[in-house]
Amino acid sequence: LVVRSSQDTIVIGLAADSGCGKSTFMRRMTSCFGGSPKPPAGGNPDSNTLISETATVICLDDYHSEDRFGRKKSGLTALDPKAQDFEMMYEQTKALKEGKSVDKPIYNHVSGLLDPPENIQSPKMLVIEGLHPFHDQRVRDLLDVKIYLDISPEVKFAWKVQRDSKERGHSVESIEQSIKARKPDFDAYIDPQKKFADIIIQVLPTQLIPDEKEGKVLRVRMIQKEGVKLYDPAYLFDEGSTISWIPCGRKLTCSFPGIKFQYGPDTYFGEEVSVLEMDGQFDKLEELIYVESHLSNTSAKFYGEITQQMLKNSTFPGSKNGTGLFQTMVGLKIREVYEKLMQKEVKPMV
Ligand code: ADP
Ligand code: G6P
């Protein structure tokens, strides 16, 4: 690969429904750059922006063109493209990519109003995360890497119950109701964007236990597009072959229902992809090193870096299963794309 000239800002798009692990993914990714993003100092305490040394993460909710009260009148949901200001999203993403600063609105999740804008300086890495990063073609074309977190309805429900019932006191019925109410607009406007992604992390119920739909054990697939200019897919054992692997045994402790990896070529919306899959969960995270030794093209800077990252962030949700593993692997991939585009080396965190 030859990259002729470096650019000033790399722009990453991260799409997912709310409550689908975007902030967890962000924390894993920025950890590969050695930072932990924080809200802007001295600004609006309800700002949705996060800033680390390298990255600025903008939440696309800030481009809602209608606030909560406007939506009540118009009958539009927050998922409807008609309730977003794509013109401003495009202008500001473009400006930030060109090194300029912008005054970006703030959607206040507490009051439901649009607060006075905050000034955002052009970062080295800009992440735009939210419901519609790939909806508008002009915005989409500004993105250097596009990631979609595709959480199956069963798992989404389990996570929402976990958070909204156990942590926020909502009833299971009301959570079910709100998911149902979102579904038509989710299917119409959010889900179709996944075909544009370079990498999709798909989270499904396990196949290792018949009829398990509680979301406790997960089958996670990392779908990687082939032929993406800056991205070389990671693989298991032998590139391009089809493999099913149960690593449990002498080198990897597995309790019921075990762990199963799969790898192979596939198609996704008519495009060639390679898919790495993990079903089940680790008993002892440090034994991940055994799995890591069979992975190639991972963009890790040294053998053991994936395991080290996973151990470092072991308190984050999903650390024992494929969500944590693949989010970490995507984080390392993004670091490599960053290095290629910016022609700058990122020191590994040891
Ligand atoms: P978002 O930023 O998309 O709203 P978060 O990263 O804040 O999502 O995650 C929302 C909630 O979903 C978490 O508090 C946690 O309960 C659950 N969750 C997210 N990712 C995982 C995961 N990989 N495994 C289990 N639960 C998860
Ligand atoms: C959903 C969307 C958010 C949006 C919010 C607004 O949760 O996922 O992106 O900002 O709705 O709804 P609200 O409750 O603030 O009117």
mmCIF file of N, CA and C and ligand atoms in Angstrom, residues 14-28 129-130 149 151 155-156 158-164 167-168 203 215-216 218 220 316-324 327, ligand 1:
data_model
loop_
_atom_site.group_PDB
_atom_site.id
_atom_site.type_symbol
_atom_site.label_atom_id
_atom_site.label_comp_id
_atom_site.label_asym_id
_atom_site.label_seq_id
_atom_site.Cartn_x
_atom_site.Cartn_y
_atom_site.Cartn_z
ATOM 1 N N LEU A 14 -19.260 5.682 13.402
ATOM 2 C CA LEU A 14 -19.714 4.537 14.190
ATOM 3 C C LEU A 14 -21.228 4.606 14.296
ATOM 4 N N ALA A 15 -21.888 3.595 13.719
ATOM 5 C CA ALA A 15 -23.351 3.594 13.699
ATOM 6 C C ALA A 15 -23.904 2.485 14.562
ATOM 7 N N ALA A 16 -24.948 2.784 15.304
ATOM 8 C CA ALA A 16 -25.682 1.762 16.048
ATOM 9 C C ALA A 16 -26.893 2.411 16.676
ATOM 10 N N ASP A 17 -27.835 1.584 17.044
ATOM 11 C CA ASP A 17 -28.973 2.060 17.805
ATOM 12 C C ASP A 17 -28.475 2.468 19.194
ATOM 13 N N SER A 18 -29.279 3.224 19.902
ATOM 14 C CA SER A 18 -28.815 3.604 21.241
ATOM 15 C C SER A 18 -28.870 2.394 22.164
ATOM 16 N N GLY A 19 -27.959 2.357 23.125
ATOM 17 C CA GLY A 19 -27.880 1.221 24.039
ATOM 18 C C GLY A 19 -27.275 -0.021 23.414
ATOM 19 N N CYS A 20 -26.517 0.154 22.340
ATOM 20 C CA CYS A 20 -25.949 -1.008 21.647
ATOM 21 C C CYS A 20 -24.437 -1.098 21.784
ATOM 22 N N GLY A 21 -23.882 -0.351 22.719
ATOM 23 C CA GLY A 21 -22.469 -0.508 23.016
ATOM 24 C C GLY A 21 -21.538 0.476 22.328
ATOM 25 N N LYS A 22 -22.072 1.620 21.845
ATOM 26 C CA LYS A 22 -21.190 2.576 21.175
ATOM 27 C C LYS A 22 -20.166 3.169 22.145
ATOM 28 N N SER A 23 -20.628 3.550 23.328
ATOM 29 C CA SER A 23 -19.639 4.180 24.225
ATOM 30 C C SER A 23 -18.622 3.162 24.723
ATOM 31 N N THR A 24 -19.062 1.921 24.915
ATOM 32 C CA THR A 24 -18.111 0.882 25.318
ATOM 33 C C THR A 24 -17.074 0.667 24.216
ATOM 34 N N PHE A 25 -17.541 0.608 22.991
ATOM 35 C CA PHE A 25 -16.633 0.451 21.856
ATOM 36 C C PHE A 25 -15.646 1.624 21.781
ATOM 37 N N MET A 26 -16.172 2.829 21.969
ATOM 38 C CA MET A 26 -15.321 4.026 21.941
ATOM 39 C C MET A 26 -14.200 3.937 22.977
ATOM 40 N N ARG A 27 -14.567 3.448 24.168
ATOM 41 C CA ARG A 27 -13.554 3.353 25.229
ATOM 42 C C ARG A 27 -12.482 2.328 24.858
ATOM 43 N N ARG A 28 -12.930 1.195 24.269
ATOM 44 C CA ARG A 28 -11.930 0.199 23.860
ATOM 45 C C ARG A 28 -11.037 0.735 22.747
ATOM 46 N N GLU A 129 -20.438 9.421 16.075
ATOM 47 C CA GLU A 129 -21.169 8.215 16.466
ATOM 48 C C GLU A 129 -22.640 8.540 16.660
ATOM 49 N N GLY A 130 -23.480 7.611 16.281
ATOM 50 C CA GLY A 130 -24.896 7.849 16.495
ATOM 51 C C GLY A 130 -25.761 7.037 15.562
ATOM 52 N N LEU A 149 -22.429 -1.417 14.538
ATOM 53 C CA LEU A 149 -22.664 -2.412 15.581
ATOM 54 C C LEU A 149 -24.085 -2.929 15.413
ATOM 55 N N ILE A 151 -26.781 -5.260 16.632
ATOM 56 C CA ILE A 151 -27.171 -6.066 17.787
ATOM 57 C C ILE A 151 -28.545 -6.666 17.499
ATOM 58 N N VAL A 155 -30.832 -9.720 21.815
ATOM 59 C CA VAL A 155 -29.721 -9.256 22.647
ATOM 60 C C VAL A 155 -29.945 -7.795 23.055
ATOM 61 N N LYS A 156 -30.454 -7.001 22.113
ATOM 62 C CA LYS A 156 -30.744 -5.597 22.416
ATOM 63 C C LYS A 156 -31.715 -5.514 23.591
ATOM 64 N N ALA A 158 -32.184 -7.787 25.925
ATOM 65 C CA ALA A 158 -31.496 -8.210 27.161
ATOM 66 C C ALA A 158 -30.626 -7.077 27.731
ATOM 67 N N TRP A 159 -29.909 -6.367 26.872
ATOM 68 C CA TRP A 159 -29.043 -5.273 27.331
ATOM 69 C C TRP A 159 -29.865 -4.119 27.883
ATOM 70 N N LYS A 160 -30.972 -3.821 27.203
ATOM 71 C CA LYS A 160 -31.836 -2.721 27.645
ATOM 72 C C LYS A 160 -32.444 -3.035 29.012
ATOM 73 N N VAL A 161 -32.854 -4.286 29.204
ATOM 74 C CA VAL A 161 -33.413 -4.682 30.496
ATOM 75 C C VAL A 161 -32.341 -4.513 31.557
ATOM 76 N N GLN A 162 -31.153 -4.999 31.247
ATOM 77 C CA GLN A 162 -30.017 -4.873 32.153
ATOM 78 C C GLN A 162 -29.833 -3.422 32.606
ATOM 79 N N ARG A 163 -29.813 -2.509 31.637
ATOM 80 C CA ARG A 163 -29.531 -1.122 31.978
ATOM 81 C C ARG A 163 -30.757 -0.391 32.523
ATOM 82 N N ASP A 164 -31.865 -0.465 31.775
ATOM 83 C CA ASP A 164 -33.002 0.392 32.125
ATOM 84 C C ASP A 164 -33.830 -0.164 33.279
ATOM 85 N N GLU A 167 -30.737 -0.667 36.361
ATOM 86 C CA GLU A 167 -30.043 0.557 36.764
ATOM 87 C C GLU A 167 -30.949 1.781 36.819
ATOM 88 N N ARG A 168 -32.058 1.766 36.059
ATOM 89 C CA ARG A 168 -32.887 2.977 36.020
ATOM 90 C C ARG A 168 -34.313 2.751 36.498
ATOM 91 N N VAL A 203 -24.020 -9.126 16.706
ATOM 92 C CA VAL A 203 -24.145 -9.819 17.990
ATOM 93 C C VAL A 203 -25.465 -10.583 18.025
ATOM 94 N N GLY A 215 -29.446 -13.769 26.024
ATOM 95 C CA GLY A 215 -28.341 -12.845 25.784
ATOM 96 C C GLY A 215 -27.207 -12.999 26.782
ATOM 97 N N LYS A 216 -27.187 -14.092 27.514
ATOM 98 C CA LYS A 216 -26.077 -14.283 28.465
ATOM 99 C C LYS A 216 -24.854 -14.823 27.743
ATOM 100 N N LEU A 218 -23.156 -15.234 23.980
ATOM 101 C CA LEU A 218 -23.349 -14.561 22.698
ATOM 102 C C LEU A 218 -22.507 -15.172 21.582
ATOM 103 N N VAL A 220 -20.801 -13.837 18.296
ATOM 104 C CA VAL A 220 -20.434 -12.532 17.751
ATOM 105 C C VAL A 220 -19.647 -12.719 16.459
ATOM 106 N N PHE A 316 -14.979 -3.608 31.403
ATOM 107 C CA PHE A 316 -15.976 -3.118 30.437
ATOM 108 C C PHE A 316 -16.952 -4.242 30.097
ATOM 109 N N PRO A 317 -18.213 -3.902 29.744
ATOM 110 C CA PRO A 317 -19.145 -4.962 29.362
ATOM 111 C C PRO A 317 -18.651 -5.741 28.137
ATOM 112 N N GLY A 318 -18.877 -7.048 28.153
ATOM 113 C CA GLY A 318 -18.547 -7.878 26.997
ATOM 114 C C GLY A 318 -17.109 -8.366 26.972
ATOM 115 N N SER A 319 -16.374 -8.202 28.087
ATOM 116 C CA SER A 319 -14.954 -8.552 28.060
ATOM 117 C C SER A 319 -14.690 -10.041 27.905
ATOM 118 N N LYS A 320 -15.643 -10.873 28.279
ATOM 119 C CA LYS A 320 -15.394 -12.322 28.222
ATOM 120 C C LYS A 320 -15.803 -12.939 26.898
ATOM 121 N N ASN A 321 -16.434 -12.144 26.037
ATOM 122 C CA ASN A 321 -16.944 -12.766 24.806
ATOM 123 C C ASN A 321 -16.454 -12.036 23.558
ATOM 124 N N GLY A 322 -17.017 -12.409 22.437
ATOM 125 C CA GLY A 322 -16.576 -11.863 21.159
ATOM 126 C C GLY A 322 -16.823 -10.371 21.001
ATOM 127 N N THR A 323 -17.762 -9.796 21.761
ATOM 128 C CA THR A 323 -17.965 -8.350 21.599
ATOM 129 C C THR A 323 -16.695 -7.603 22.013
ATOM 130 N N GLY A 324 -16.164 -7.969 23.178
ATOM 131 C CA GLY A 324 -14.946 -7.312 23.649
ATOM 132 C C GLY A 324 -13.758 -7.618 22.746
ATOM 133 N N GLN A 327 -14.263 -5.826 19.301
ATOM 134 C CA GLN A 327 -14.137 -4.370 19.454
ATOM 135 C C GLN A 327 -12.668 -3.986 19.628
HETATM 136 P P1 ADP B 1 -24.520 3.217 23.740
HETATM 137 O O1 ADP B 1 -23.362 4.145 23.890
HETATM 138 O O2 ADP B 1 -24.689 2.717 22.345
HETATM 139 O O3 ADP B 1 -25.797 3.775 24.280
HETATM 140 P P2 ADP B 1 -23.264 1.655 25.888
HETATM 141 O O4 ADP B 1 -21.880 1.309 25.487
HETATM 142 O O5 ADP B 1 -23.421 2.773 26.868
HETATM 143 O O6 ADP B 1 -24.196 1.909 24.607
HETATM 144 O O7 ADP B 1 -23.944 0.349 26.451
HETATM 145 C C1 ADP B 1 -25.254 0.384 26.942
HETATM 146 C C2 ADP B 1 -25.498 -0.753 27.903
HETATM 147 O O8 ADP B 1 -25.612 -1.966 27.165
HETATM 148 C C3 ADP B 1 -24.359 -0.989 28.898
HETATM 149 O O9 ADP B 1 -24.535 -0.249 30.064
HETATM 150 C C4 ADP B 1 -24.468 -2.470 29.174
HETATM 151 O O10 ADP B 1 -25.470 -2.707 30.143
HETATM 152 C C5 ADP B 1 -24.958 -3.017 27.855
HETATM 153 N N1 ADP B 1 -23.867 -3.501 27.014
HETATM 154 C C6 ADP B 1 -23.183 -2.809 26.076
HETATM 155 N N2 ADP B 1 -22.265 -3.575 25.494
HETATM 156 C C7 ADP B 1 -22.371 -4.791 26.069
HETATM 157 C C8 ADP B 1 -21.707 -6.046 25.899
HETATM 158 N N3 ADP B 1 -20.748 -6.185 24.982
HETATM 159 N N4 ADP B 1 -22.076 -7.075 26.656
HETATM 160 C C9 ADP B 1 -23.046 -6.946 27.569
HETATM 161 N N5 ADP B 1 -23.728 -5.810 27.784
HETATM 162 C C10 ADP B 1 -23.394 -4.751 27.049
#
